[in-house]
């Protein structure tokens, strides 16, 4: 982004803010105690000062700074807002306006001299009260005489600043935006920044969107009717209408979307200047500039992001010497990442600075009387960190040109919350700070895959989509296997857990056995899973609208959208769906299983394996080295010891463990399934694998022995449940490798005293 | 002269109900619904109300009345709430009625049973009772009221 573009944005933004300032100041004059308005004025001037500083507009910065200092006193309640102050402040606004006009036309602040105005403002601040109007210097009058001439309701030239009554001008915002500078008033050809952009009311865009939606609906109806016509001229017209409508819809939708890069791209420069001014070295990284965001949201995050970046550099990243002494590289890192995630836009600003000192935050909050000591004592570290978002909070030891007046993070929070977003902070002591902003997707348009299930349409955001797999009935029969009841599909040799959408949503199952099986491979938190749907329709760009409160609790939907034909379709929340189907929570236990793996006997490549079928079906394997004997007992030999079946075996009591049942117990975290599922096959004999675990023997009850194989287990997938080390494919069958040690442990805990 | 109120009236079976007319945005004939799986049974689905997605609540389910016949097409009474427009599906729509406050009576202590808390009271009309519903409570999930 070039310098001139930054300037352009600054001008546009400030023009708008100035219009507000005028009316705010007038409000304040009438109601001096109006704190919110005062804070508003303060923030605006703070912003102007800050940006002017970055852009090297010295005069502008000086004027804004003096005004801000005066306001600072007012805000602290040390002074009262008097008409004199109002007059002076309005002069400041006019001076700023004059400079902006000059910048727009000539590219510099102009030759105006504002030291008198600054002196006047400073004098007011020091006087501590408003009764100083007699001494108003004449020069000040000159500064504010710039008539804003092109306005129909131009404010009268304020030639007499000494007038005790302030000028009662409330320019309407629209007029102020169109404000041309004095010089160019005679030069109509000069292109103005404000001319090349039209500010359109968002409400109007909304209305346009709705109308286009209705148009699409009518178009579709006409298309349907036209099918029965044979009039070529009519059909041609319908075709044109069709194309135009599609294009119109796309354009109207795009009017609201902008890549977030439009905002982010100004930051490298901001960071550079700021780092230089603070005497720090900062490397700035950005990612996700092409994340599209609604225009209104872009506008709304601009200021908060600037504040966060300022804070990160000013307070976060340490000066080079300190960084060196702490063993970090002299150059600090500041990273800004934007992405779509779970139906929200996430913007993260991370620095590798000193982090936030919780003790200092607490002390500061206490001294500023933001919280009471009793409350603080009960707060967690995270809660204390969040105090930085309270109004009037600032930890910077000194007020600098850039930040530290206590209007930082509360502005950030206010602005983000205004658009329904959230902001949070993470700061492990000494390890930098991450500010995470989540903005709702409410208005964002996202590409989505439209699918059918149970006779209804659903939209799946394409961000989480990996690939689509379609199986004909034959392939489906062979390709979809069951692992202890859980359906899986071998996708290029890796097992992909399958989730049936109609089952998850508890809707009518309309899939037939003879239908193709459509698998949508989705990504949820790094874990792929296959979603089985009835039909895959098309991709469509959708506008996600939030669900109303009656439906808020359903985590599998992130919103709803209106489709091309006018019907409503629900938008699936892939994360929520994965959680509901336990794809993700399952992942956690799998990770745990992995950590435990080294301690358990692992079937490694080249081992001899015993293959067997457990009582619940499927195929399982265990290393043959752990097997003492294979036995078959007549069912009548089984006895019970407590809840545990046992047999007498060479003079010892051999506890029996049904592999399938025990795995189920482990999965459910229960000690025993009791009798509810004890239905060893109908046969009279029980197949038992006798395992030696230490000096303890345990019999694993299975359905039947299958084979003994020498297998180089190459393809391992992660375990599917506790008690299983990993899964693989042996003899073209999905096979679970059981964790013998874990099973034995589980089975013998309650028996140990009785055996030996 | 006594104060009077205007109510939008509608029927569920034979019972006449009323909602504050100022809360009622519009009446819309039956619209195609998009089912919302896993939702509370009182939520019948979502409708597209001129580009706005509106939750449709079956008032019969909300008031624990027997379901209406498949053949009967309900009518949507669209309410304005803090959370945007919400539609109540009713059997049949009545007139906007102006009633005098003196005819109003709070529900008797004996009023219990499902959803009794939604009922603000009733106006004693000459031939029947006009039961007034609380427009905020009627659109909220039963659990939310606690």
Short mmCIF file of C-alpha atoms in Angstrom, two decimals, chain A residues 601-605 607 609 622-623 713 716 725-726 737:
data_model
loop_
_atom_site.label_atom_id
_atom_site.label_comp_id
_atom_site.label_asym_id
_atom_site.label_seq_id
_atom_site.Cartn_x
_atom_site.Cartn_y
_atom_site.Cartn_z
CA UNK A 601 4.38 -54.15 24.66
CA UNK A 602 4.20 -53.06 21.08
CA UNK A 603 3.74 -55.34 18.16
CA UNK A 604 6.56 -54.17 15.99
CA UNK A 605 7.28 -54.89 12.40
CA UNK A 607 6.62 -59.94 14.77
CA UNK A 609 0.98 -62.29 15.38
CA UNK A 622 -1.79 -59.65 19.49
CA UNK A 623 1.89 -60.59 19.52
CA UNK A 713 2.82 -54.16 9.95
CA UNK A 716 -0.68 -48.20 11.19
CA UNK A 725 -2.79 -49.86 20.47
CA UNK A 726 -3.41 -49.16 16.82
CA UNK A 737 -4.05 -54.59 17.86
#
